[in-house]
Short mmCIF file of C-alpha atoms and ligand atoms in Angstrom, two decimals:
data_model
loop_
_atom_site.label_atom_id
_atom_site.label_comp_id
_atom_site.label_asym_id
_atom_site.label_seq_id
_atom_site.Cartn_x
_atom_site.Cartn_y
_atom_site.Cartn_z
CA MET A 100 117.31 83.00 101.24
CA ARG A 101 117.41 81.95 97.57
CA LEU A 102 114.03 82.59 96.05
CA VAL A 103 112.08 82.12 92.80
CA VAL A 104 109.05 84.34 92.12
CA VAL A 105 106.33 82.68 90.01
CA GLY A 106 104.56 85.36 87.95
CA ALA A 107 106.19 88.31 86.20
CA GLY A 108 103.25 90.67 85.69
CA GLY A 109 102.38 93.79 87.66
CA HIS A 110 101.62 91.81 90.79
CA GLY A 111 104.89 89.90 90.32
CA LYS A 112 106.77 93.18 90.30
CA VAL A 113 105.40 94.15 93.73
CA VAL A 114 106.02 90.68 95.21
CA LEU A 115 109.57 90.88 93.83
CA ALA A 116 110.05 94.33 95.38
CA THR A 117 108.83 92.92 98.71
CA ALA A 118 111.23 89.97 98.48
CA LEU A 119 114.16 92.28 97.70
CA GLU A 120 113.21 94.51 100.65
CA VAL A 121 113.48 91.56 103.04
CA GLY A 122 116.92 90.75 101.65
CA ALA A 123 116.08 87.65 99.59
CA GLU A 124 118.43 86.62 96.80
CA VAL A 125 115.93 86.34 93.96
CA LEU A 126 117.35 83.92 91.38
CA ALA A 127 114.65 84.31 88.74
CA LEU A 128 111.04 84.96 87.86
CA LEU A 129 109.03 82.31 86.01
CA ASP A 130 106.05 83.09 83.77
CA ASP A 131 104.22 81.14 81.06
CA ASP A 132 103.95 84.20 78.80
CA PRO A 133 106.73 83.80 76.17
CA ALA A 134 106.68 87.57 75.55
CA LYS A 135 108.24 88.03 78.99
CA TRP A 136 111.08 85.52 78.65
CA GLY A 137 114.52 87.08 78.53
CA ALA A 138 113.28 90.38 79.95
CA SER A 139 114.00 91.45 83.50
CA LEU A 140 112.00 93.03 86.31
CA LEU A 141 113.82 95.22 88.84
CA GLY A 142 117.06 93.67 87.55
CA VAL A 143 115.92 90.04 87.97
CA PRO A 144 115.65 87.89 84.81
CA VAL A 145 112.46 86.20 83.65
CA ALA A 146 114.05 82.78 83.10
CA GLY A 147 111.16 81.06 81.26
CA PRO A 148 107.98 79.07 81.92
CA VAL A 149 106.79 77.77 85.28
CA SER A 150 107.77 74.24 84.19
CA LEU A 151 111.41 75.22 84.83
CA PHE A 152 110.73 75.13 88.57
CA GLU A 153 112.43 71.76 89.09
CA ARG A 154 115.76 73.20 88.00
CA PHE A 155 115.52 75.72 90.84
CA VAL A 156 114.34 73.09 93.34
CA GLN A 157 117.67 71.37 92.65
CA GLU A 158 119.43 74.66 93.44
CA ASP A 159 117.67 74.58 96.84
CA ALA A 160 115.52 77.61 96.04
CA ARG A 161 112.32 78.48 97.81
CA PHE A 162 109.24 79.77 96.00
CA VAL A 163 106.47 82.33 96.19
CA LEU A 164 103.42 82.69 93.92
CA ALA A 165 103.01 86.20 92.51
CA ILE A 166 99.77 85.90 90.55
CA GLY A 167 96.73 87.91 91.59
CA GLU A 168 94.13 85.51 90.16
CA ASN A 169 93.04 83.20 92.97
CA ARG A 170 91.99 80.14 90.97
CA LEU A 171 95.26 80.17 89.03
CA ARG A 172 97.23 80.54 92.24
CA ARG A 173 95.40 77.53 93.65
CA ARG A 174 96.13 75.44 90.53
CA LEU A 175 99.82 76.33 90.74
CA THR A 176 99.92 75.34 94.41
CA VAL A 177 98.82 71.87 93.32
CA LEU A 178 101.12 71.77 90.26
CA LEU A 179 104.20 72.78 92.25
CA ASP A 180 103.41 70.35 95.05
CA GLY A 181 106.44 69.67 97.21
CA VAL A 182 108.32 72.94 96.66
CA ARG A 183 109.32 74.94 99.72
CA TRP A 184 107.13 78.05 99.96
CA VAL A 185 108.06 81.26 101.75
CA THR A 186 105.84 83.70 103.58
CA LEU A 187 106.85 87.31 102.91
CA VAL A 188 106.09 90.35 105.04
CA HIS A 189 107.23 93.76 103.83
CA PRO A 190 109.43 95.47 106.46
CA ARG A 191 106.98 98.36 106.56
CA ALA A 192 103.93 96.19 107.23
CA TYR A 193 102.76 95.46 110.78
CA VAL A 194 101.74 91.95 111.82
CA HIS A 195 100.94 91.46 115.51
CA ALA A 196 102.77 88.60 117.22
CA THR A 197 99.50 86.73 117.87
CA ALA A 198 98.38 86.89 114.24
CA SER A 199 99.19 83.91 112.02
CA LEU A 200 100.12 83.76 108.34
CA GLY A 201 100.07 80.57 106.26
CA GLU A 202 102.87 79.47 103.94
CA GLY A 203 103.13 81.32 100.65
CA THR A 204 101.19 84.34 101.90
CA VAL A 205 102.53 87.81 101.07
CA VAL A 206 101.85 90.94 103.14
CA PHE A 207 102.61 94.14 101.22
CA ALA A 208 103.89 97.54 102.32
CA GLY A 209 101.65 99.49 104.65
CA ALA A 210 99.40 96.57 105.57
CA VAL A 211 98.31 96.03 109.19
CA VAL A 212 97.31 92.66 110.63
CA GLN A 213 95.98 92.94 114.16
CA PRO A 214 95.94 90.53 117.16
CA SER A 215 94.51 87.03 116.73
CA ALA A 216 93.85 87.48 113.01
CA ARG A 217 94.41 84.24 111.09
CA ILE A 218 95.40 84.31 107.44
CA GLY A 219 95.66 81.11 105.43
CA ARG A 220 98.07 79.88 102.75
CA HIS A 221 98.93 81.67 99.50
CA ALA A 222 96.81 84.67 100.43
CA ILE A 223 97.56 88.21 99.27
CA VAL A 224 97.33 91.06 101.76
CA ASN A 225 97.93 93.88 99.32
CA THR A 226 99.24 97.41 99.80
CA GLY A 227 97.73 99.26 102.74
CA VAL A 228 95.20 96.56 103.70
CA VAL A 229 93.85 96.53 107.28
CA VAL A 230 92.92 93.17 108.81
CA GLU A 231 91.47 93.88 112.24
CA HIS A 232 91.53 91.68 115.36
CA ASP A 233 90.10 88.16 115.20
CA CYS A 234 89.52 88.12 111.44
CA GLN A 235 89.79 84.80 109.61
CA VAL A 236 91.07 84.92 106.05
CA GLY A 237 91.15 81.67 104.07
CA ASP A 238 93.64 80.11 101.68
CA TRP A 239 94.05 81.77 98.23
CA VAL A 240 92.18 84.90 99.27
CA HIS A 241 93.22 88.17 97.60
CA LEU A 242 92.57 91.36 99.57
CA ALA A 243 93.35 94.09 97.01
CA SER A 244 94.95 97.42 97.87
CA GLY A 245 93.24 99.38 100.61
CA VAL A 246 90.75 96.71 101.74
CA ARG A 247 89.61 97.20 105.35
CA LEU A 248 88.25 94.28 107.36
CA ALA A 249 86.70 95.25 110.69
CA GLY A 250 86.98 92.96 113.72
CA GLY A 251 85.87 89.34 113.54
CA VAL A 252 85.26 89.26 109.79
CA GLU A 253 85.55 85.99 107.87
CA ILE A 254 86.78 85.91 104.29
CA ALA A 255 86.42 82.33 103.09
CA GLU A 256 88.79 80.40 100.83
CA GLY A 257 89.47 81.87 97.40
CA ALA A 258 87.49 85.09 97.81
CA PHE A 259 88.64 88.25 95.98
CA LEU A 260 87.95 91.68 97.49
CA GLY A 261 88.63 94.53 95.03
CA ALA A 262 90.46 97.72 95.89
CA GLY A 263 89.09 99.65 98.84
CA VAL A 264 86.40 97.19 99.91
CA VAL A 265 85.16 97.63 103.50
CA VAL A 266 83.61 94.80 105.53
CA ILE A 267 81.80 95.71 108.75
CA PRO A 268 82.38 93.67 111.95
CA GLY A 269 81.50 90.01 112.05
CA LYS A 270 80.35 89.64 108.43
CA ARG A 271 81.39 86.83 106.10
CA VAL A 272 82.34 86.78 102.43
CA GLY A 273 81.78 83.28 101.05
CA ARG A 274 84.11 80.88 99.26
CA TRP A 275 85.39 81.97 95.82
CA SER A 276 83.19 85.06 95.85
CA THR A 277 84.15 88.49 94.51
CA VAL A 278 83.35 91.89 95.98
CA GLY A 279 83.84 94.70 93.43
CA ALA A 280 86.14 97.63 94.13
CA GLY A 281 84.80 100.16 96.62
CA GLY A 282 82.02 97.90 97.88
CA VAL A 283 80.86 98.02 101.51
CA VAL A 284 79.81 94.63 102.87
CA VAL A 285 77.09 95.04 105.52
CA ARG A 286 75.46 91.60 105.03
CA ASP A 287 77.07 88.20 104.48
CA VAL A 288 77.97 87.45 100.86
CA PRO A 289 77.17 83.80 99.98
CA ASP A 290 79.69 81.40 98.42
CA PHE A 291 80.42 81.75 94.66
CA SER A 292 78.77 85.16 94.33
CA LEU A 293 79.66 88.50 92.75
CA ALA A 294 78.65 91.50 94.85
CA TYR A 295 79.37 95.19 94.59
CA GLY A 296 78.08 98.61 95.56
CA VAL A 297 77.41 100.57 98.74
CA PRO A 298 75.98 98.62 100.45
CA ALA A 299 77.26 95.62 98.46
CA LYS A 300 74.49 93.63 96.81
CA VAL A 301 74.81 90.22 95.14
CA GLN A 302 74.64 90.69 91.36
CA ARG A 303 75.05 87.16 90.13
CA ARG A 304 76.32 83.69 90.89
CA LEU A 305 79.83 82.69 89.83
CA GLN A 306 80.93 79.33 88.45
CA GLU A 307 81.77 76.78 91.12
CA GLU A 308 84.27 74.79 89.10
CA LEU A 309 87.79 75.35 90.37
C1 COA B 457 82.93 94.04 89.92
C2 COA B 457 83.98 93.65 88.90
C3 COA B 457 84.67 92.37 89.37
C4 COA B 457 83.41 93.44 87.52
O1 COA B 457 82.14 92.84 87.50
P1 COA B 457 81.39 92.68 86.10
O2 COA B 457 80.07 92.07 86.34
O3 COA B 457 82.30 92.01 85.12
O4 COA B 457 81.18 94.20 85.72
P2 COA B 457 81.14 94.96 84.33
O5 COA B 457 82.45 95.62 84.09
O6 COA B 457 80.60 94.07 83.25
O7 COA B 457 80.06 96.07 84.67
C5 COA B 457 78.70 95.74 84.89
C6 COA B 457 78.04 96.88 85.63
O8 COA B 457 78.54 96.89 86.97
C7 COA B 457 79.07 98.19 87.27
N1 COA B 457 80.24 97.96 88.14
C8 COA B 457 81.37 97.29 87.84
N2 COA B 457 82.18 97.27 88.88
C9 COA B 457 81.59 97.96 89.86
C10 COA B 457 81.97 98.29 91.17
N3 COA B 457 83.14 97.88 91.68
N4 COA B 457 81.12 98.99 91.93
C11 COA B 457 79.92 99.42 91.42
N5 COA B 457 79.50 99.13 90.17
C12 COA B 457 80.33 98.41 89.40
C13 COA B 457 79.44 98.78 85.93
O9 COA B 457 79.46 100.19 86.00
C14 COA B 457 78.34 98.25 85.07
O10 COA B 457 77.19 99.04 85.29
P3 COA B 457 76.14 99.34 84.09
O11 COA B 457 75.63 97.97 83.67
O12 COA B 457 75.10 100.19 84.77
O13 COA B 457 76.93 100.01 83.03
C15 COA B 457 85.01 94.77 88.66
O14 COA B 457 84.39 95.92 88.10
C16 COA B 457 85.76 95.17 89.91
O15 COA B 457 85.34 95.99 90.73
N6 COA B 457 86.98 94.57 90.03
C17 COA B 457 87.90 94.86 91.06
C18 COA B 457 89.22 95.30 90.45
C19 COA B 457 90.25 95.59 91.49
O16 COA B 457 89.98 96.21 92.50
N7 COA B 457 91.46 95.11 91.28
C20 COA B 457 92.50 95.28 92.27
C21 COA B 457 93.78 94.72 91.81
S1 COA B 457 94.99 94.93 93.10
#
């Protein structure tokens, strides 16, 4: 598989490492930060800005987004409409055969996705995350390292759960909401909200504009 990784920051480095582990031939990284152009990550060159993607489409490459920020990842999904996305699962992650993963989603090393869990498109299941049975995780969600979702949890589109967040069974985190690192969700978090703490409490409303 010939692959282009979009995003050459810290998150890009881990997505790249995951792609190399599954045996992809990574042609290049793309990033809009000129300071990164001409450098390389894990031996793969940063070829230039994201606008170069069409050149690689012509070379029959497939693509993966490697940007942790959910709104930016969503915008790039629209901008790069029509490219062929890959779904990546690190060889040392576990995804049960009845779980589903949408296109563009990346599952990092040490993550566990249990039976009947459904994960949408362009989601990030970061290092060591646990997604228990029957969870529903929407498009563009980012579950940061060490997040643990108990059974039947719903994480709606675009939500970001910081490192180590725990969600107890059956609870919901709303669309484009954030739960701060280490938070424990014991009540539903509404859409477009910032919550943190143990137990997690809503601190303020977030902007709805995407
Ligand atoms: C919650 C978060 C999004 C920031 O929210 P914010 O409103 O901008 O927070 P600020 O940094 O302005 O801090 C405001 C207050 O919240 C507290 N706070 C911030 N994050 C907190 C957290 N996760 N848990 C508990 N309290 C937190 C701060 O200590 C501060 O308290 P104070 O007013 O008493 O001094 C951020 O702190 C966070 O947890 N991000 C997750 C990062 C992460 O896990 N990244 C993973 C990458 S893989």
